[in-house]
Amino acid sequence: MEDKMEESSDRREMWRSKKGGLITMPFIIGNESLEKVAGYAVVPNMILYLIKDYHMSVAKGTNILFYWQAATNFTPILAAFVADSYLGRFLIIGFASICSLLGMILLWLTAMVPESKPPTCDLLTQRCRSPTAAQMSLLISSFVLISIGAGGVRPCSLAFGADQLDQRDNPKNDRVLESFFGWYYASAAISVLIALTGIVYIQDHLGYRVGFGVSAILMLLSVLVFFIASPLYLKLNPSKSLLTGFLQVMVVAYKNRNLTFPLPDSTGSYHHRRDSNIAAPTHKLRFLNKACIIKNPGQDIASDGSASNPWSLCAVEQVEELKALIKVLPLWSTGIIMSINLSQNSFPVLQASSMDRHLTTKFQIPAGSYGMFNIISLALWVILYDRAILPMASKLKGKPVRFSVKLRMGIGLFLTCLAMAVSAIVENARWRKAIREGFLNNPHTVLNMSALWLVPQFCLNGLAEAFTAIGQTEFFYSELPKSMSSIAAALFGLGLAVANLLASVVVSIIDDITSRGGKEGWVSSNINKGRIDNYYWVLTILSVINLLYYFVCAWAYGPCGDQPTKVTRARNGLRKEELANLGTKGMKGKA
C-alpha cells in the first residue's frame, strides 16, 4: 500500500515538473495580444462616440476619457499587489479577462440597443437630450470593467509567462527569458498597431455596432485561449509583496518614533537579514532607521534570525529599499508632464476628422489611427539607436559609446516641448483656415488641408517617449536595488496614471477660466470656435518649466550608480517573485 502511495506521489511530482515550458507561450501571449487589440481599439474614436451619440461637450468627454485612462493605469499596480500577495497570477489574469469581456459586451450593447443612449438630436430645434443616469451608468460600467480587465491582464501576463520558462538549473535560462521578453513586447507593439489601424478602420466604415462587436469577439477569444491551456500552466503560490514591506517600514518607524538612536559605534543594535553585509543603515532620512532598531533581542528575533513580528521590527535592507525609492521620486515626477502631453488623444482625433485624411482618391486614414505614427517613430528610433547610431559612434570614437540615462531623459523632455509647440502651430494654421473659409459654425466640414500635417507632432512625441520613457525605466532598474525590480517596472505606469488625472484637472481649469462671462471656451465642442492651439501653448509652457525642473532634480540627484549603501541582492539574479509587477508600464499607458 505504501509503495502505491509513493508511486502516486512520484507521478504527481513528474506531472508537475512537466507543466509550463514553451508550449504555454502561444496561449499566454495570445491572451495578452487579443486583449490589447480589443482594448486599444475602442479608445481612439471614443471621443467622437461620446460627442455624437451621447451629446457630450468636448471638455466633459475628454475628462471622462482621462479618468478612464487613469483607472486603467492605476489598476495594474493594485492587480500586481493582489496577485503577488494573495491570489496568484493565474487567478488574477483569468478574473481580469472575464471582466474585460463583460466590459466589451456592455460597450457593444450601448451601440446595439437604442434605449441605452440618448435619442438623436431634433433637426428642427437642434436640441439634444443628455443621457439619463441609467444610460451613463451602463457606459461607465463598461469602462470600469475594461479597466479592471486591462489592469489584471497586462501586468501579470509577462510575469506569468516568465514563471513557465524560468528554470535556474537550465544553463540557457537567461537566453530563453530574453527571447520571451522580446516576443512579448513585439506582440504588444503589433497588437497596438492592429488596433489603431484595422479595428479603427472597421469602426469608421462599418459603424460602432460592428467595431465594438469585433472587440467583444476578440476578447471572447482571449478568454478561451487563456483558459483552454489551464492544465498546462505552472501556477506558483503568491509571495510577499515589496509594497507590504514599505508599509511595514513606515508603520514600525512611526511606532518607534520615541526611541533613541543607538550609539554610532554600537553593534548588533539594528536587525538585518541573513547573509547581509550591512551592519547599520545610512544617515539619510534617518527617522526611518528607527524601524530596524532591536528593542528586545529575545522577543524581537526568532530562532532562525528573522523578525518575530515584521510589523514591529524591519530589516536594514527594507529601510534602505524605501530610501532608494524616495530618492528617485523627484526625477520620476519630471516625466508626468510628458505623460500629460502623450495622453492628449481626443483633440488630435477631432483635428484629424476636420482635415483631409486621403492618401489616395479611394483610401483615407481613419481619424483615430494617427496615433500609430507615435508608435512607429518610437520603434524605428529604438532600432536605429541600438543597431546603427551606437555602433557607428563607437567605431568613430574607437571605444564603446553610450549616452547616459539622464542625458536621454533630458533630450526626451526637450522633444516633448517641441512636440507641443508644433501641435499649437499646426492647430493655429488649421483654425485660421477654417475661419477664412467661413466654417466658424460648421465644425464637421472637412477643410482642404491635409491631416498629414499632424504627423510631425506624433513623431516628436514618439521620439520623446523613446528617450524619456525608456530612459526612466532603465534609470529605475539601474538605481533601485535588484530586489525592487518589480517596483521599478511599476513606476512609469504610476506616472501615467497621475498624468491622466492631472490632464483632466488642466482641461477643467482651462475650460472654466476661458468660458467665463458666456464666452466660448478654448476646448469648445465646436473645434472651430474653440482655441485648442492656445491650450497646446499652455502645455508647451508647462513642458518648458518642467524641463528646467528636471535640470534641478538631475543636479540634486548627483551621479547615477552612486548608491550610498550596498543592499544585499539575490545571488541567483531576478527571482520569480520579483517579476510580479513587470509589464505594468505597458505600451505607453493607453486605454
XYZ file of N, CA, C and O in Angstrom, residues 22-189:
672
model
N 7.680 26.026 -23.126
C 7.358 26.790 -24.338
C 5.945 26.515 -24.852
O 5.362 27.362 -25.527
N 5.388 25.353 -24.534
C 4.061 25.011 -25.054
C 2.988 25.972 -24.555
O 1.945 26.155 -25.191
N 3.227 26.633 -23.418
C 2.226 27.563 -22.862
C 2.321 28.966 -23.473
O 1.400 29.771 -23.301
N 3.416 29.244 -24.171
C 3.635 30.613 -24.661
C 2.570 31.108 -25.640
O 2.105 32.244 -25.530
N 2.142 30.305 -26.625
C 1.105 30.810 -27.543
C -0.180 31.204 -26.825
O -0.851 32.163 -27.226
N -0.506 30.512 -25.751
C -1.749 30.812 -25.031
C -1.622 32.077 -24.189
O -2.536 32.909 -24.154
N -0.475 32.246 -23.522
C -0.273 33.428 -22.674
C -0.117 34.677 -23.530
O -0.760 35.705 -23.277
N 0.734 34.588 -24.554
C 0.926 35.746 -25.441
C -0.348 36.019 -26.237
O -0.710 37.172 -26.479
N -1.061 34.953 -26.635
C -2.318 35.142 -27.368
C -3.362 35.847 -26.527
O -4.067 36.749 -27.009
N -3.477 35.469 -25.250
C -4.419 36.140 -24.343
C -4.093 37.626 -24.219
O -4.976 38.489 -24.335
N -2.824 37.935 -24.011
C -2.407 39.338 -23.855
C -2.595 40.124 -25.152
O -3.089 41.255 -25.139
N -2.229 39.533 -26.281
C -2.310 40.244 -27.563
C -3.754 40.537 -27.949
O -4.081 41.649 -28.380
N -4.621 39.545 -27.798
C -6.037 39.748 -28.147
C -6.680 40.786 -27.227
O -7.499 41.592 -27.670
N -6.302 40.771 -25.936
C -6.838 41.783 -25.011
C -6.381 43.177 -25.416
O -7.155 44.131 -25.360
N -5.127 43.301 -25.832
C -4.610 44.607 -26.239
C -5.313 45.117 -27.491
O -5.675 46.292 -27.578
N -5.494 44.244 -28.491
C -6.183 44.660 -29.713
C -7.596 45.122 -29.384
O -8.050 46.186 -29.825
N -8.310 44.325 -28.582
C -9.692 44.675 -28.230
C -9.755 45.950 -27.418
O -10.608 46.815 -27.653
N -8.851 46.104 -26.441
C -8.890 47.261 -25.543
C -8.438 48.551 -26.202
O -9.088 49.596 -26.057
N -7.324 48.502 -26.921
C -6.803 49.718 -27.552
C -7.706 50.204 -28.681
O -7.753 51.395 -28.979
N -8.420 49.289 -29.321
C -9.223 49.655 -30.489
C -10.412 50.538 -30.131
O -10.868 51.329 -30.967
N -10.934 50.417 -28.902
C -12.143 51.181 -28.563
C -11.820 52.594 -28.091
O -12.729 53.406 -27.890
N -10.533 52.917 -27.911
C -10.168 54.214 -27.331
C -10.122 55.362 -28.346
O -10.695 56.427 -28.093
N -9.436 55.210 -29.505
C -9.213 56.375 -30.366
C -10.478 57.117 -30.781
O -10.509 58.355 -30.768
N -11.517 56.398 -31.184
C -12.746 57.052 -31.655
C -13.754 57.312 -30.537
O -14.861 57.789 -30.814
N -13.383 57.006 -29.298
C -14.358 57.121 -28.210
C -14.824 58.567 -28.010
O -15.989 58.800 -27.675
N -13.953 59.532 -28.209
C -14.371 60.932 -28.040
C -15.461 61.288 -29.050
O -16.419 62.004 -28.733
N -15.349 60.776 -30.280
C -16.385 61.022 -31.296
C -17.683 60.325 -30.909
O -18.776 60.874 -31.114
N -17.572 59.129 -30.334
C -18.753 58.382 -29.898
C -19.474 59.134 -28.782
O -20.712 59.239 -28.782
N -18.731 59.684 -27.832
C -19.334 60.418 -26.714
C -19.983 61.716 -27.183
O -21.037 62.122 -26.673
N -19.362 62.386 -28.152
C -19.901 63.661 -28.636
C -21.144 63.444 -29.492
O -22.178 64.101 -29.293
N -21.073 62.498 -30.431
C -22.176 62.313 -31.382
C -23.333 61.514 -30.803
O -24.495 61.863 -31.012
N -23.031 60.442 -30.087
C -24.092 59.547 -29.611
C -24.579 59.887 -28.206
O -25.734 59.611 -27.874
N -23.707 60.464 -27.376
C -24.109 60.805 -26.007
C -24.246 62.312 -25.797
O -24.530 62.755 -24.686
N -24.033 63.090 -26.860
C -24.236 64.546 -26.856
C -23.436 65.237 -25.754
O -23.921 66.167 -25.097
N -22.209 64.787 -25.529
C -21.351 65.403 -24.521
C -20.541 66.528 -25.134
O -20.256 66.528 -26.339
N -20.145 67.474 -24.299
C -19.226 68.507 -24.741
C -17.828 67.916 -24.856
O -17.541 66.849 -24.294
N -16.950 68.623 -25.573
C -15.583 68.136 -25.737
C -14.888 68.044 -24.381
O -14.191 67.063 -24.084
N -15.089 69.058 -23.541
C -14.427 69.072 -22.232
C -14.885 67.906 -21.368
O -14.061 67.205 -20.756
N -16.197 67.662 -21.308
C -16.714 66.575 -20.473
C -16.263 65.212 -21.013
O -15.831 64.348 -20.243
N -16.376 65.020 -22.325
C -15.949 63.756 -22.912
C -14.474 63.497 -22.712
O -14.059 62.376 -22.391
N -13.664 64.553 -22.867
C -12.218 64.412 -22.675
C -11.896 64.057 -21.236
O -11.037 63.210 -20.960
N -12.581 64.698 -20.294
C -12.337 64.396 -18.881
C -12.707 62.957 -18.548
O -11.995 62.275 -17.794
N -13.813 62.465 -19.089
C -14.203 61.072 -18.849
C -13.125 60.126 -19.368
O -12.767 59.140 -18.707
N -12.597 60.429 -20.542
C -11.546 59.577 -21.104
C -10.269 59.661 -20.283
O -9.544 58.661 -20.122
N -9.940 60.852 -19.752
C -8.772 60.973 -18.881
C -8.942 60.111 -17.626
O -8.013 59.439 -17.187
N -10.147 60.151 -17.027
C -10.403 59.336 -15.837
C -10.303 57.848 -16.175
O -9.792 57.046 -15.376
N -10.811 57.494 -17.338
C -10.752 56.095 -17.774
C -9.296 55.644 -17.929
O -8.902 54.571 -17.467
N -8.482 56.465 -18.582
C -7.069 56.135 -18.756
C -6.353 56.060 -17.408
O -5.499 55.184 -17.195
N -6.718 56.972 -16.483
C -6.094 56.947 -15.156
C -6.420 55.649 -14.436
O -5.545 55.012 -13.825
N -7.687 55.234 -14.515
C -8.087 53.982 -13.871
C -7.354 52.792 -14.486
O -6.914 51.876 -13.779
N -7.198 52.823 -15.808
C -6.519 51.727 -16.497
C -5.040 51.671 -16.125
O -4.438 50.588 -16.140
N -4.458 52.811 -15.781
C -3.049 52.831 -15.394
C -2.840 52.604 -13.901
O -1.740 52.233 -13.485
N -3.867 52.846 -13.081
C -3.759 52.574 -11.651
C -4.018 51.100 -11.326
O -3.362 50.528 -10.447
N -4.981 50.491 -12.011
C -5.366 49.118 -11.666
C -4.235 48.093 -11.817
O -4.223 47.113 -11.059
N -3.269 48.254 -12.740
C -2.182 47.261 -12.779
C -1.396 47.175 -11.474
O -0.948 46.091 -11.083
N -1.213 48.309 -10.794
C -0.462 48.291 -9.544
C -1.234 47.503 -8.486
O -0.680 46.667 -7.777
N -2.537 47.753 -8.406
C -3.382 47.024 -7.455
C -3.442 45.545 -7.806
O -3.333 44.674 -6.928
N -3.602 45.242 -9.102
C -3.699 43.843 -9.532
C -2.410 43.082 -9.252
O -2.431 41.928 -8.799
N -1.270 43.726 -9.533
C 0.013 43.072 -9.281
C 0.205 42.806 -7.789
O 0.730 41.765 -7.388
N -0.236 43.753 -6.950
C -0.122 43.574 -5.497
C -0.973 42.400 -5.033
O -0.521 41.551 -4.248
N -2.236 42.321 -5.491
C -3.128 41.244 -5.084
C -2.611 39.899 -5.595
O -2.622 38.890 -4.875
N -2.127 39.885 -6.855
C -1.602 38.631 -7.418
C -0.368 38.167 -6.664
O -0.203 36.974 -6.384
N 0.498 39.108 -6.324
C 1.759 38.779 -5.681
C 1.559 38.334 -4.238
O 2.291 37.486 -3.725
N 0.566 38.926 -3.555
C 0.412 38.704 -2.122
C -0.668 37.696 -1.756
O -0.582 37.074 -0.701
N -1.704 37.540 -2.590
C -2.866 36.765 -2.157
C -3.312 35.680 -3.142
O -3.338 34.500 -2.808
N -3.678 36.065 -4.365
C -4.389 35.138 -5.248
C -3.502 34.399 -6.245
O -3.887 33.345 -6.743
N -2.355 34.946 -6.567
C -1.537 34.346 -7.614
C -1.903 34.904 -8.977
O -3.002 35.420 -9.191
N -0.987 34.782 -9.945
C -1.163 35.424 -11.242
C -2.216 34.740 -12.110
O -2.906 35.387 -12.884
N -2.340 33.417 -12.016
C -3.315 32.721 -12.861
C -4.734 33.199 -12.564
O -5.497 33.508 -13.489
N -5.107 33.238 -11.307
C -6.462 33.649 -10.946
C -6.724 35.107 -11.331
O -7.819 35.442 -11.800
N -5.738 35.967 -11.145
C -5.922 37.390 -11.484
C -6.111 37.554 -12.985
O -6.997 38.293 -13.442
N -5.283 36.876 -13.802
C -5.413 37.000 -15.255
C -6.764 36.461 -15.712
O -7.447 37.066 -16.551
N -7.174 35.310 -15.160
C -8.469 34.736 -15.533
C -9.633 35.635 -15.156
O -10.532 35.890 -15.967
N -9.617 36.155 -13.927
C -10.683 37.051 -13.473
C -10.708 38.330 -14.304
O -11.774 38.799 -14.726
N -9.522 38.899 -14.563
C -9.443 40.145 -15.326
C -9.911 39.950 -16.768
O -10.569 40.830 -17.337
N -9.590 38.830 -17.374
C -10.019 38.560 -18.750
C -11.543 38.510 -18.839
O -12.141 39.050 -19.781
N -12.167 37.881 -17.850
C -13.638 37.804 -17.840
C -14.241 39.193 -17.638
O -15.230 39.553 -18.290
N -13.635 39.996 -16.742
C -14.118 41.373 -16.536
C -14.031 42.180 -17.827
O -14.962 42.917 -18.178
N -12.913 42.061 -18.534
C -12.751 42.799 -19.784
C -13.776 42.359 -20.817
O -14.329 43.185 -21.555
N -14.055 41.053 -20.876
C -15.070 40.542 -21.804
C -16.444 41.139 -21.479
O -17.160 41.591 -22.381
N -16.803 41.152 -20.198
C -18.087 41.737 -19.802
C -18.147 43.214 -20.144
O -19.185 43.726 -20.581
N -17.029 43.924 -19.944
C -16.989 45.343 -20.293
C -17.180 45.575 -21.776
O -17.900 46.503 -22.187
N -16.538 44.741 -22.603
C -16.694 44.863 -24.056
C -18.126 44.580 -24.486
O -18.666 45.249 -25.389
N -18.759 43.597 -23.842
C -20.150 43.269 -24.180
C -21.074 44.435 -23.821
O -21.960 44.813 -24.598
N -20.869 45.040 -22.647
C -21.692 46.194 -22.250
C -21.497 47.364 -23.211
O -22.466 48.038 -23.593
N -20.239 47.612 -23.601
C -19.978 48.703 -24.545
C -20.643 48.419 -25.884
O -21.198 49.336 -26.519
N -20.602 47.182 -26.331
C -21.252 46.800 -27.595
C -22.764 46.994 -27.489
O -23.406 47.451 -28.442
N -23.330 46.689 -26.314
C -24.775 46.861 -26.119
C -25.174 48.338 -26.197
O -26.287 48.646 -26.646
N -24.295 49.237 -25.772
C -24.631 50.662 -25.883
C -24.800 51.071 -27.344
O -25.544 52.021 -27.639
N -24.099 50.388 -28.239
C -24.241 50.693 -29.671
C -25.402 49.940 -30.299
O -26.012 50.411 -31.265
N -25.737 48.758 -29.753
C -26.763 47.917 -30.359
C -28.180 48.267 -29.891
O -29.127 48.200 -30.669
N -28.323 48.626 -28.624
C -29.655 48.873 -28.049
C -29.938 50.376 -28.069
O -29.263 51.132 -27.367
N -30.903 50.837 -28.844
C -31.177 52.285 -28.944
C -31.515 52.917 -27.595
O -31.164 54.071 -27.353
N -32.198 52.186 -26.702
C -32.602 52.750 -25.414
C -31.423 52.950 -24.459
O -31.576 53.576 -23.407
N -30.233 52.432 -24.817
C -29.088 52.542 -23.914
C -28.371 53.877 -24.024
O -27.444 54.156 -23.271
N -28.796 54.725 -24.974
C -28.188 56.050 -25.108
C -29.264 57.053 -25.521
O -30.370 56.658 -25.925
N -28.975 58.355 -25.428
C -29.998 59.364 -25.733
C -30.474 59.272 -27.178
O -29.736 58.803 -28.063
N -31.710 59.714 -27.438
C -32.198 59.738 -28.832
C -31.433 60.775 -29.642
O -30.777 61.664 -29.090
N -31.539 60.662 -30.947
C -30.839 61.612 -31.821
C -31.398 63.022 -31.623
O -32.536 63.214 -31.190
N -30.583 64.004 -31.959
C -30.962 65.402 -31.760
C -32.122 65.795 -32.683
O -32.265 65.247 -33.786
N -32.940 66.725 -32.236
C -34.051 67.261 -33.033
C -33.479 68.156 -34.132
O -32.818 69.165 -33.847
N -33.701 67.785 -35.387
C -33.128 68.537 -36.509
C -33.702 69.935 -36.631
O -33.024 70.859 -37.100
N -34.964 70.132 -36.218
C -35.591 71.452 -36.350
C -35.100 72.413 -35.280
O -34.724 73.555 -35.577
N -35.107 71.963 -34.031
C -34.717 72.849 -32.929
C -33.235 72.756 -32.583
O -32.723 73.579 -31.820
N -32.559 71.736 -33.127
C -31.150 71.490 -32.819
C -30.917 71.262 -31.329
O -29.858 71.562 -30.796
N -31.944 70.745 -30.654
C -31.823 70.455 -29.236
C -31.493 68.970 -29.044
O -32.062 68.109 -29.717
N -30.589 68.714 -28.114
C -30.157 67.345 -27.871
C -30.387 66.999 -26.399
O -30.082 67.800 -25.512
N -30.933 65.817 -26.150
C -31.160 65.374 -24.776
C -29.897 64.733 -24.204
O -29.185 63.996 -24.888
N -29.636 65.049 -22.946
C -28.481 64.462 -22.263
C -28.804 63.023 -21.865
O -29.969 62.656 -21.716
N -27.768 62.195 -21.672
C -28.018 60.807 -21.253
C -28.594 60.751 -19.839
O -28.270 61.580 -18.982
N -29.460 59.789 -19.593
C -30.030 59.595 -18.262
C -28.994 58.950 -17.335
O -27.929 58.495 -17.791
N -29.320 58.892 -16.058
C -28.409 58.280 -15.087
C -28.179 56.806 -15.408
O -27.058 56.296 -15.286
N -29.246 56.130 -15.820
C -29.111 54.708 -16.160
C -28.223 54.504 -17.385
O -27.403 53.580 -17.434
N -28.390 55.359 -18.382
C -27.576 55.259 -19.598
C -26.105 55.525 -19.293
O -25.215 54.825 -19.791
N -25.836 56.538 -18.461
C -24.451 56.835 -18.097
C -23.866 55.710 -17.247
O -22.679 55.377 -17.373
N -24.688 55.134 -16.380
C -24.205 54.041 -15.529
C -23.773 52.846 -16.370
O -22.755 52.201 -16.078
N -24.553 52.541 -17.422
C -24.197 51.432 -18.307
C -22.872 51.703 -19.006
O -21.997 50.831 -19.080
N -22.705 52.931 -19.504
C -21.473 53.297 -20.207
C -20.273 53.250 -19.269
O -19.235 52.649 -19.587
N -20.397 53.887 -18.089
C -19.286 53.930 -17.143
C -18.957 52.527 -16.627
O -17.786 52.195 -16.406
N -19.979 51.693 -16.457
C -19.731 50.312 -16.017
C -18.868 49.560 -17.022
O -17.984 48.778 -16.638
N -19.125 49.795 -18.303
C -18.298 49.136 -19.330
C -16.853 49.616 -19.237
O -15.913 48.813 -19.340
N -16.663 50.929 -19.005
C -15.304 51.467 -18.861
C -14.597 50.859 -17.651
O -13.414 50.496 -17.713
N -15.318 50.771 -16.530
C -14.725 50.241 -15.298
C -14.294 48.785 -15.485
O -13.184 48.388 -15.100
N -15.162 47.982 -16.087
C -14.834 46.572 -16.292
C -13.650 46.401 -17.241
O -12.785 45.547 -17.030
N -13.598 47.231 -18.287
C -12.467 47.154 -19.225
C -11.172 47.553 -18.520
O -10.111 46.952 -18.744
N -11.235 48.570 -17.641
C -10.043 48.990 -16.891
C -9.572 47.895 -15.946
O -8.373 47.627 -15.833
N -10.518 47.242 -15.257
C -10.149 46.141 -14.368
C -9.502 45.015 -15.178
O -8.497 44.416 -14.751
N -10.069 44.737 -16.349
C -9.512 43.686 -17.195
C -8.104 43.995 -17.658
O -7.194 43.163 -17.532
N -7.912 45.201 -18.188
C -6.578 45.588 -18.650
C -5.588 45.623 -17.493
O -4.435 45.201 -17.624
N -6.052 46.110 -16.333
C -5.170 46.195 -15.175
C -4.752 44.846 -14.631
O -3.680 44.720 -14.027
N -5.570 43.827 -14.835
C -5.211 42.499 -14.357
C -4.395 41.704 -15.347
O -3.457 40.988 -14.960
N -4.711 41.829 -16.636
C -4.012 41.027 -17.653
C -2.611 41.567 -17.922
O -1.621 40.812 -17.917
N -2.497 42.873 -18.147
C -1.241 43.427 -18.649
C -0.066 43.334 -17.676
O 1.042 43.023 -18.103
N -0.237 43.582 -16.367
C 0.940 43.480 -15.501
C 1.312 42.046 -15.138
O 2.455 41.761 -14.816
N 0.346 41.136 -15.184
C 0.587 39.774 -14.683
C 0.975 38.785 -15.770
O 1.613 37.768 -15.482
N 0.587 39.040 -17.021
C 0.850 38.039 -18.058
C 2.340 37.895 -18.341
O 2.821 36.781 -18.610
N 3.098 38.999 -18.296
C 4.535 38.920 -18.532
C 5.212 38.075 -17.454
O 6.006 37.180 -17.742
N 4.872 38.350 -16.179
C 5.452 37.576 -15.084
C 4.971 36.128 -15.112
O 5.735 35.204 -14.809
N 3.702 35.913 -15.485
C 3.164 34.549 -15.563
C 3.881 33.752 -16.651
O 4.184 32.564 -16.471
N 4.157 34.402 -17.781
C 4.915 33.729 -18.834
C 6.327 33.399 -18.392
O 6.844 32.313 -18.696
N 6.959 34.323 -17.646
C 8.307 34.050 -17.145
C 8.300 32.885 -16.163
O 9.258 32.098 -16.112
N 7.221 32.751 -15.387
C 7.103 31.615 -14.461
C 7.183 30.283 -15.207
O 7.752 29.312 -14.694
N 6.605 30.227 -16.395
C 6.569 28.979 -17.161
C 7.941 28.587 -17.708
O 8.203 27.411 -17.974
N 8.823 29.570 -17.887
C 10.109 29.325 -18.544
C 11.300 29.372 -17.598
O 12.382 28.903 -17.937
N 11.109 29.972 -16.427
C 12.232 30.241 -15.528
C 12.690 28.960 -14.837
O 12.055 28.475 -13.912
N 13.804 28.411 -15.304
C 14.386 27.194 -14.730
C 15.852 27.470 -14.412
O 16.686 27.551 -15.314
N 16.160 27.613 -13.119
C 17.510 28.005 -12.712
C 18.567 26.958 -13.061
O 19.738 27.292 -13.220
N 18.168 25.687 -13.170
C 19.145 24.638 -13.476
C 19.445 24.533 -14.965
O 20.291 23.757 -15.386
N 18.754 25.325 -15.782
C 18.977 25.314 -17.227
C 20.059 26.331 -17.579
O 19.895 27.523 -17.319
N 21.183 25.916 -18.165
C 22.254 26.872 -18.497
C 21.828 27.924 -19.520
O 22.450 28.975 -19.611
N 20.786 27.638 -20.290
C 20.302 28.602 -21.277
C 19.099 29.394 -20.769
O 18.360 29.998 -21.546
N 18.919 29.407 -19.471
C 17.730 30.039 -18.888
C 17.635 31.521 -19.232
O 16.571 32.021 -19.620
N 18.749 32.252 -19.090
C 18.734 33.694 -19.355
C 18.376 33.989 -20.806
O 17.630 34.924 -21.095
N 18.907 33.180 -21.720
C 18.620 33.399 -23.145
C 17.155 33.104 -23.450
O 16.534 33.792 -24.257
N 16.584 32.078 -22.799
C 15.176 31.744 -23.006
C 14.286 32.888 -22.534
O 13.344 33.297 -23.232
N 14.579 33.442 -21.350
C 13.786 34.556 -20.827
C 13.932 35.793 -21.708
O 12.951 36.501 -21.972
N 15.161 36.057 -22.174
C 15.379 37.210 -23.048
C 14.559 37.080 -24.327
O 13.956 38.047 -24.802
N 14.527 35.879 -24.895
C 13.742 35.639 -26.106
C 12.255 35.838 -25.845
O 11.542 36.437 -26.663
N 11.795 35.349 -24.685
C 10.378 35.507 -24.347
C 10.004 36.983 -24.220
O 8.976 37.423 -24.736
N 10.831 37.765 -23.509
C 10.542 39.189 -23.342
C 10.491 39.896 -24.693
O 9.654 40.768 -24.936
N 11.431 39.499 -25.600
C 11.431 40.113 -26.927
C 10.158 39.822 -27.694
O 9.551 40.725 -28.277
N 9.731 38.555 -27.692
C 8.491 38.191 -28.388
C 7.282 38.842 -27.736
O 6.327 39.240 -28.410
N 7.327 38.959 -26.424
C 6.201 39.563 -25.701
C 6.001 41.015 -26.134
O 4.892 41.429 -26.479
N 7.071 41.801 -26.108
C 6.942 43.210 -26.464
C 6.691 43.396 -27.961
O 6.020 44.338 -28.370
N 7.237 42.487 -28.773
C 6.952 42.559 -30.206
C 5.469 42.328 -30.469
O 4.835 43.044 -31.259
N 4.896 41.338 -29.789
C 3.462 41.061 -29.966
C 2.620 42.224 -29.457
O 1.570 42.534 -30.020
N 3.085 42.879 -28.380
C 2.355 44.028 -27.845
C 2.333 45.174 -28.845
O 1.293 45.809 -29.077
N 3.485 45.442 -29.481
C 3.557 46.527 -30.466
C 2.677 46.221 -31.681
O 1.959 47.094 -32.187
